[in-house]
C-alpha atoms as one frame of an Amber mdcrd trajectory, in Angstrom:
protein
 -30.031  -0.649   2.684 -32.937   1.517   3.847 -31.059   4.804   3.348 -28.181
   5.912   1.171 -24.929   4.446   2.413 -22.350   7.083   3.306 -18.917   5.918
   4.425 -15.629   7.710   4.897 -11.922   7.107   4.957 -10.145   9.412   7.386
  -6.340   9.208   7.191  -3.997  11.357   9.234  -1.329  13.047   7.056   1.517
  12.180   9.386   2.966   9.511   7.104   2.522   7.750   3.780  -0.615   5.689
   3.133   0.009   2.373   4.895  -1.136  -0.913   3.405  -3.528  -1.316   6.333
  -4.993   2.122   5.697  -5.301   1.352   2.001  -7.282  -1.799   2.795  -9.577
   0.202   5.081 -10.113   2.748   2.306 -10.769  -0.064  -0.170 -13.327  -1.812
   2.060 -15.186   1.482   2.530 -15.067   2.201  -1.205 -16.286  -1.293  -2.091
 -19.113  -1.128   0.447 -20.259   2.213  -0.931 -20.077   1.075  -4.545 -21.818
  -2.243  -3.813 -24.763  -0.414  -2.236 -24.821   2.544  -4.624 -23.703   4.851
  -1.820 -21.119   7.573  -1.320 -17.457   7.266  -0.427 -16.120  10.350   1.359
 -12.632  11.428   2.283 -11.663  13.313   5.432  -8.107  14.386   6.190  -7.563
  14.348   9.958  -4.876  17.003  10.035  -5.323  18.420  13.530  -1.826  17.341
  14.581  -0.154  20.462  13.204   3.366  19.418  14.208   3.294  16.070  12.388
   0.893  16.802   9.518   2.064  18.300   6.248   0.563  19.197   2.845   3.212
  16.999   1.203   2.006  13.928   3.087  -1.592  14.813   2.281  -0.678  14.973
  -1.408   1.073  11.622  -1.127  -2.021  10.021   0.405  -4.267  11.472  -2.289
  -1.845  10.329  -4.991  -1.890   6.780  -3.607  -5.701   6.699  -3.447  -5.983
   7.936  -7.024  -3.416   5.380  -8.184  -5.481   2.614  -6.586  -8.587   3.933
  -8.336 -10.396   4.854  -5.110 -12.125   8.039  -6.214 -14.021   9.948  -3.537
 -17.461  11.365  -4.291 -17.549  14.762  -2.607 -15.179  17.558  -1.628 -12.462
  16.534   0.806 -13.152  17.518   4.411 -10.132  18.849   6.293 -10.629  18.298
   9.998  -8.454  21.276  10.935 -11.043  23.579   9.373 -13.820  22.301  11.612
 -12.351  23.145  14.994 -15.170  25.598  15.849 -17.746  22.843  15.195 -15.871
  20.514  17.521 -15.753  23.197  20.229 -19.516  23.784  19.911 -20.140  20.103
  20.601 -18.164  20.438  23.837 -20.139  23.560  24.780 -23.400  21.712  24.216
 -22.286  18.842  26.432 -21.325  21.334  29.153 -24.729  23.002  28.922 -26.609
  19.691  29.180 -24.505  18.416  32.066 -23.044  15.555  30.046 -19.701  17.307
  30.356 -17.991  19.154  33.164 -14.939  21.343  33.697 -11.818  19.803  35.194
  -9.418  22.281  36.812  -6.939  19.647  38.054  -3.353  20.652  37.162  -1.468
  18.181  34.949   1.142  17.450  37.622  -1.569  16.585  40.148  -3.248  14.249
  37.670   0.086  12.583  36.858   0.753  11.932  40.548  -2.743  10.517  41.052
  -2.225   8.235  38.063   1.134   7.057  39.401  -0.246   6.225  42.829  -3.378
   4.503  41.520  -1.565   2.478  38.874   1.023   1.288  41.386  -1.751   0.214
  43.748  -4.313  -1.287  41.353  -2.604  -1.538  37.960  -5.205   0.767  36.403
  -6.360   4.362  36.523  -9.661   6.235  36.505 -10.106   9.917  37.198 -11.532
  10.319  40.703 -14.036  13.001  39.638 -12.625  15.611  41.975 -13.959  18.441
  39.810 -17.371  16.839  39.352 -17.910  17.488  43.046 -17.418  21.261  42.678
 -20.525  23.390  43.159 -21.397  26.273  40.850 -19.809  28.857  43.169 -16.507
  26.957  43.162 -16.597  26.712  39.383 -17.312  30.414  38.903 -14.548  31.345
  41.324 -12.013  29.322  39.340 -13.252  30.788  36.092 -12.849  34.318  37.451
  -9.318  33.416  38.509  -8.718  32.220  34.924  -7.533  28.839  36.109  -7.015
  26.629  33.045  -9.497  23.784  32.677 -10.233  20.826  30.470 -13.714  19.529
  29.728 -14.481  15.919  30.622 -17.373  13.679  29.634 -19.435  12.361  32.505
 -19.638   8.633  31.845 -23.003   7.370  33.145 -23.480   4.138  35.036 -24.257
   0.975  33.118 -22.805  -0.350  29.888 -22.586   0.364  26.187 -23.483  -2.450
  23.835 -23.526  -2.419  20.044 -23.756  -4.888  17.195 -20.484  -4.827  15.326
 -21.022  -5.876  11.704 -17.870  -8.007  11.785 -17.542  -9.243  15.377 -21.170
  -9.355  16.475 -22.441  -8.061  19.827 -19.804  -6.220  21.892 -20.371  -4.899
  25.405 -18.288  -2.365  27.326 -18.992  -1.865  31.025 -18.786   1.764  32.034
 -16.766   0.825  35.085 -13.959   0.192  32.567 -14.232   3.728  31.168 -12.674
   6.907  32.498 -14.399  10.293  32.403 -12.487  11.026  29.233 -11.350  14.489
  28.209 -13.352  16.287  25.504 -11.548  19.617  25.384  -7.931  20.114  26.449
  -6.920  23.000  28.652  -5.459  24.768  25.603  -8.914  24.787  24.018  -8.279
  22.029  21.473 -10.918  19.284  21.109  -9.723  15.674  21.360  -9.923  12.979
  18.707 -13.212  11.464  19.962 -15.021  14.792  19.747 -13.669  15.635  16.295
 -14.585  12.228  14.865 -18.150  12.210  16.197 -18.768  15.815  15.147 -17.370
  15.222  11.658 -19.092  11.887  11.081 -22.434  13.352  12.144 -22.133  16.449
   9.973 -20.956  14.351   7.004 -23.976  12.075   7.393 -21.893   8.938   7.830
 -24.084   5.854   8.094 -21.398   3.172   8.481 -17.971   3.400  10.092 -15.656
   0.722   8.678 -12.221   0.840  10.282  -9.468  -1.243  11.844 -10.194  -3.027
  15.098  -7.457  -0.988  16.771 -10.268   1.603  17.020 -12.575  -0.761  18.866
 -11.821   0.800  22.259 -12.843   4.219  20.887 -16.314   3.032  19.925 -18.078
   3.071  23.336 -16.859   6.617  23.979 -18.104   7.739  20.586 -21.461   6.041
  21.050 -21.838   7.827  24.390 -21.191  11.131  22.643 -23.786  10.375  19.963
 -26.351   9.537  22.629 -25.550  12.612  24.688 -26.075  14.789  21.598 -29.264
  12.951  20.601 -27.795  12.017  17.237 -28.306   8.883  15.138 -25.523   6.378
  15.724 -23.810   4.915  12.629 -23.291   1.198  12.246 -19.765   0.030  13.121
 -17.607  -2.615  11.433 -14.149  -3.230  12.866 -11.788  -5.019  10.514  -9.033
  -7.234  12.022  -5.424  -6.161  11.682  -2.936  -7.264   9.025  -0.108  -9.445
  10.277   3.320 -10.030   8.848   4.554 -13.601   8.230   5.667 -13.763  11.879
   2.046 -13.151  12.934   2.846  -9.779  14.417   1.307  -6.532  13.287   2.575
  -5.543   9.845   5.321  -2.935  10.148   8.482  -1.664   8.470  10.458  -4.606
   9.797   8.496  -6.771   7.340   9.624  -4.661   4.380   7.641  -2.166   2.313
   4.412  -1.148   4.023   3.247   1.947   2.118   1.261   2.031  -1.099   3.846
   4.382  -2.579   6.611   1.864  -1.899   4.719  -0.902  -3.694   4.058   1.390
  -6.620   7.765   2.185  -6.868   8.589  -1.515  -6.567   6.702  -2.219  -9.787
   3.346  -3.499  -8.608   0.198  -2.725 -10.574  -2.715  -0.954  -8.864  -5.063
  -3.686 -10.103  -2.918  -6.243  -8.310  -2.817  -4.344  -5.042  -6.586  -3.800
  -5.076  -7.225  -7.492  -5.780  -4.712  -8.594  -3.151  -5.914  -6.200  -0.448
  -9.548  -7.100  -1.085  -8.756 -10.747  -0.370  -6.694  -9.820   2.688  -9.327
 -10.614   5.283 -12.323 -10.870   2.942 -13.582 -13.723   0.791 -16.012 -13.664
  -2.143 -17.324 -17.022  -0.930 -15.436 -19.199  -3.409 -11.851 -20.047  -4.380
 -11.320 -17.254  -6.908  -8.042 -15.384  -6.497  -7.963 -13.143  -9.566 -10.936
 -10.775  -9.564 -11.520  -7.595 -11.532 -12.671  -4.396  -9.876 -16.304  -4.897
 -11.020 -16.285  -8.499  -9.792 -15.038  -7.444  -6.375 -17.679  -4.695  -6.157
 -20.459  -7.140  -7.034 -19.293  -9.730  -4.517 -18.242  -7.521  -1.615 -20.133
  -7.779   1.656 -19.197  -7.179   5.261 -20.280 -10.703   6.339 -17.486 -11.934
   4.062 -14.887 -10.226   6.257 -13.027 -12.593   8.551 -12.934 -11.993  12.300
  -9.305 -13.086  12.406  -6.187 -11.137  11.395  -4.997 -11.616   7.813  -1.396
 -12.583   7.043   0.379 -10.520   4.407   1.988 -12.948   1.944   4.549 -11.110
  -0.201   5.148 -14.156  -2.418   1.461 -14.410  -3.232   1.398 -10.700  -4.045
   4.314 -11.172  -6.476   2.632 -14.160  -8.083  -0.595 -12.221  -8.483   1.237
  -9.266  -9.985   2.821 -11.559 -12.553  -0.645 -12.761 -13.541  -1.817  -9.193
 -14.043   1.321  -8.216 -15.969   0.731 -11.034 -18.433  -2.958 -10.203 -18.820
  -2.465  -6.557 -19.833  -2.844  -5.664 -23.512   0.628  -5.245 -24.965   0.478
  -1.478 -25.723  -0.862  -0.794 -22.230   1.827  -2.937 -20.650   4.491  -1.017
 -22.543   3.038   2.259 -21.252   3.281   0.911 -17.694   6.859  -0.315 -18.206
   8.284   2.827 -19.831   8.515   4.918 -16.614  10.643   2.189 -15.024  12.916
   2.067 -18.073  13.302   5.847 -17.822  14.070   5.685 -14.109  16.769   3.132
 -14.832  18.280   5.398 -17.479  17.626   2.870 -20.252  15.408   5.163 -22.346
  14.948   8.919 -22.434  11.832  10.847 -21.456  11.111  12.523 -24.808  12.937
  10.247 -27.233  13.372   6.625 -26.136  15.961   6.139 -28.890  14.368   2.804
 -29.789  11.544   2.041 -32.191   8.110   1.135 -30.887   8.474  -2.240 -32.604
  11.683  -2.895 -30.645  10.066  -1.869 -27.336   6.991  -4.010 -27.942   9.094
  -7.058 -28.793  11.180  -6.411 -25.669   8.032  -6.457 -23.531   6.703  -9.580
 -25.263   9.946 -11.469 -24.682  10.192 -10.649 -20.990   6.601 -10.556 -19.727
   6.430 -14.307 -19.135   9.583 -14.099 -17.022   8.801 -11.149 -14.757   6.563
 -10.507 -11.774   7.074  -6.790 -11.221   7.438  -3.889 -13.619  10.871  -3.155
 -12.184  11.973  -6.598 -13.394  11.815  -5.402 -16.992  14.587  -2.898 -16.319
  16.540  -5.025 -13.862  16.661  -8.230 -15.920  16.404  -6.749 -19.397  18.947
  -3.918 -19.331  21.015  -5.777 -21.961  18.327  -4.997 -24.539  19.309  -1.337
 -24.293  23.033  -1.303 -23.515  25.999  -3.622 -23.710  26.512  -5.720 -20.576
  28.965  -4.150 -18.146  29.656  -7.387 -16.286  29.362 -11.093 -16.916  28.428
 -14.068 -14.780  31.855 -15.011 -13.403  31.041 -18.682 -12.850  29.911 -19.040
 -16.463  32.971 -17.191 -17.780  35.316 -19.551 -15.919  33.367 -22.548 -17.155
  33.682 -21.509 -20.794  37.324 -20.497 -20.411  38.173 -24.049 -19.427  37.206
 -25.021 -22.960  40.269 -23.663 -24.762  38.363 -23.627 -28.036  35.691 -21.136
 -26.861  37.567 -18.096 -28.158  38.118 -19.650 -31.569  34.502 -20.828 -31.712
  33.205 -17.326 -30.975  35.533 -15.835 -33.594  34.332 -18.309 -36.219  30.709
 -17.586 -35.301  31.421 -13.866 -35.593  32.634 -14.358 -39.148  29.585 -16.422
 -40.125  27.168 -13.922 -38.564  28.953 -11.052 -40.326  28.041 -12.630 -43.655
  24.380 -13.216 -42.684  21.999 -10.957 -44.612  18.590 -12.311 -43.592  18.636
 -11.281 -39.915  15.615 -13.242 -38.657  15.426 -15.656 -35.761  14.838 -18.605
 -38.107  17.897 -17.774 -40.227  20.047 -17.028 -37.188  19.204 -20.380 -35.631
  20.183 -22.109 -38.888  23.492 -20.181 -39.040  24.424 -21.044 -35.446  23.558
 -24.714 -35.808  25.319 -25.010 -39.163  28.371 -23.321 -37.643  28.372 -25.861
 -34.820  28.198 -28.728 -37.311  31.039 -27.283 -39.386  33.178 -26.764 -36.287
  32.320 -30.272 -35.082  30.901 -29.120 -31.720  27.516 -29.265 -30.103  25.178
 -26.349 -30.764  25.238 -25.628 -27.034  28.976 -24.932 -27.238  28.076 -21.868
 -29.290  24.657 -20.992 -27.863  25.616 -20.777 -24.193  28.717 -18.552 -24.489
  26.906 -16.437 -27.086  24.035 -15.857 -24.653  26.568 -14.794 -22.021  28.204
 -12.402 -24.513  24.900 -10.761 -25.420  23.297 -10.571 -21.977  26.001 -11.035
 -19.338  23.735 -13.755 -17.924  23.254 -17.481 -18.312  19.472 -17.242 -18.757
  17.476 -15.123 -21.168  14.496 -15.309 -23.507  14.979 -17.363 -26.678  18.467
 -16.622 -27.966  17.663 -16.443 -31.669  14.673 -14.152 -31.185  16.850 -12.030
 -28.901  19.525 -11.765 -31.610  16.886 -10.730 -34.134  15.551  -8.015 -31.818
  18.999  -6.680 -30.872  19.961  -6.406 -34.516  23.081  -7.395 -36.424  25.158
  -4.349 -35.513  24.670  -4.860 -31.763  25.267  -8.614 -31.869  28.478  -8.276
 -33.866  29.721  -5.419 -31.684  29.198  -7.409 -28.506  30.897 -10.453 -29.996
  33.948  -8.422 -31.042  34.342  -6.617 -27.707  34.218  -9.867 -25.742  36.602
 -12.042 -27.735  39.320 -11.391 -25.176  36.990 -12.640 -22.453  37.894 -16.240
 -23.257  41.639 -15.919 -22.730  42.695 -17.409 -19.385  44.582 -14.282 -18.235
  41.756 -11.878 -19.111  40.920  -9.703 -16.078
């Protein structure tokens, strides 16, 4: 790059950070980091009714969680309104803009008539035909007016870094409003003014903004400003190949965080959602993605959001984390589930580490540790009903569990190796298969029919817990037990 790359992410704080917005932020961040440039953040908070500081904080929290640190002070668009108004004044002075005194109801009626006749609408430039005396008369009468941009004849063409050459004929453009009659500048004005003053060199955004680009280029030209390079990234689709929305499930970064996904996973997944490093790699670290990232690697076609692939990828990352770090990530979810306390977990670090080790090969999300492993921390409150009925049909199950309870009560060396020997020896003495003891015992300890290795689980739970759970469930095997 000939000059320092300066890109920006400009969310509107009218909702949580959407997955699509997060990918846009990520692509800008990666582009800046790849080229040694600057990644800036602008909060487009001019919609006072829908914007809120709480939503701004949520967006910032999501960006920080993803690791997308911005390089300079945040720009709040609402604080730049006077700069936006000055741009409109300049365009009025140069003749690139003009005042429009048409009342809203008149414009609405014109739109209705024209759309019914032609299917489209363009302002008929009634106010462009006013001479200076007419304009001054209306100003003296304090008639409200908007400011419109005078779209010149011809066309606007630009080289999009993703889609290639794009041409917009000006016959397709309306003399768009720059300043509303209440004195507030419109989106196009604010964006061009802000991007220019922030020194933005590249605008990387979703292709839903493509139709805004010719208007913004016209504004840059009218002001005599350098035009940034544009890259419009295709949309994200749900599995039904429609634009990703709430009907497809969680769509905000915050929701995925709460659902137990790792930020490393989401960054990796979003980077590959419409971009390719040029090979078949699917698991890439942050530095690897930065080194490989390039705009030519972005697909021109929409990317399909595959939730199953995201879960698979998260499982890979969960298993790759160093054990102490993984425990740190899991603990908040155990607290939220009420399994451990904030200040005093009530369990030794050794116990918690062994818990994580035993479950990490079986989970895909951090929430899974709490959801599938609650029996590590408290006695099961319910039991798999199908399994209970199955074991009840064996009238000896109750007696077998009682005999096993007695043998385990006398066991002093509470290790998984010893426990396996005790269970298998008990089965031989009772003249049953080992499975006749192992399977109901697993149900007693976990409430489930599947778990990590039973003997290691018994060793981790400890003798007191195992014996207590055996005693309290002896009645479970009687046919009339509720």
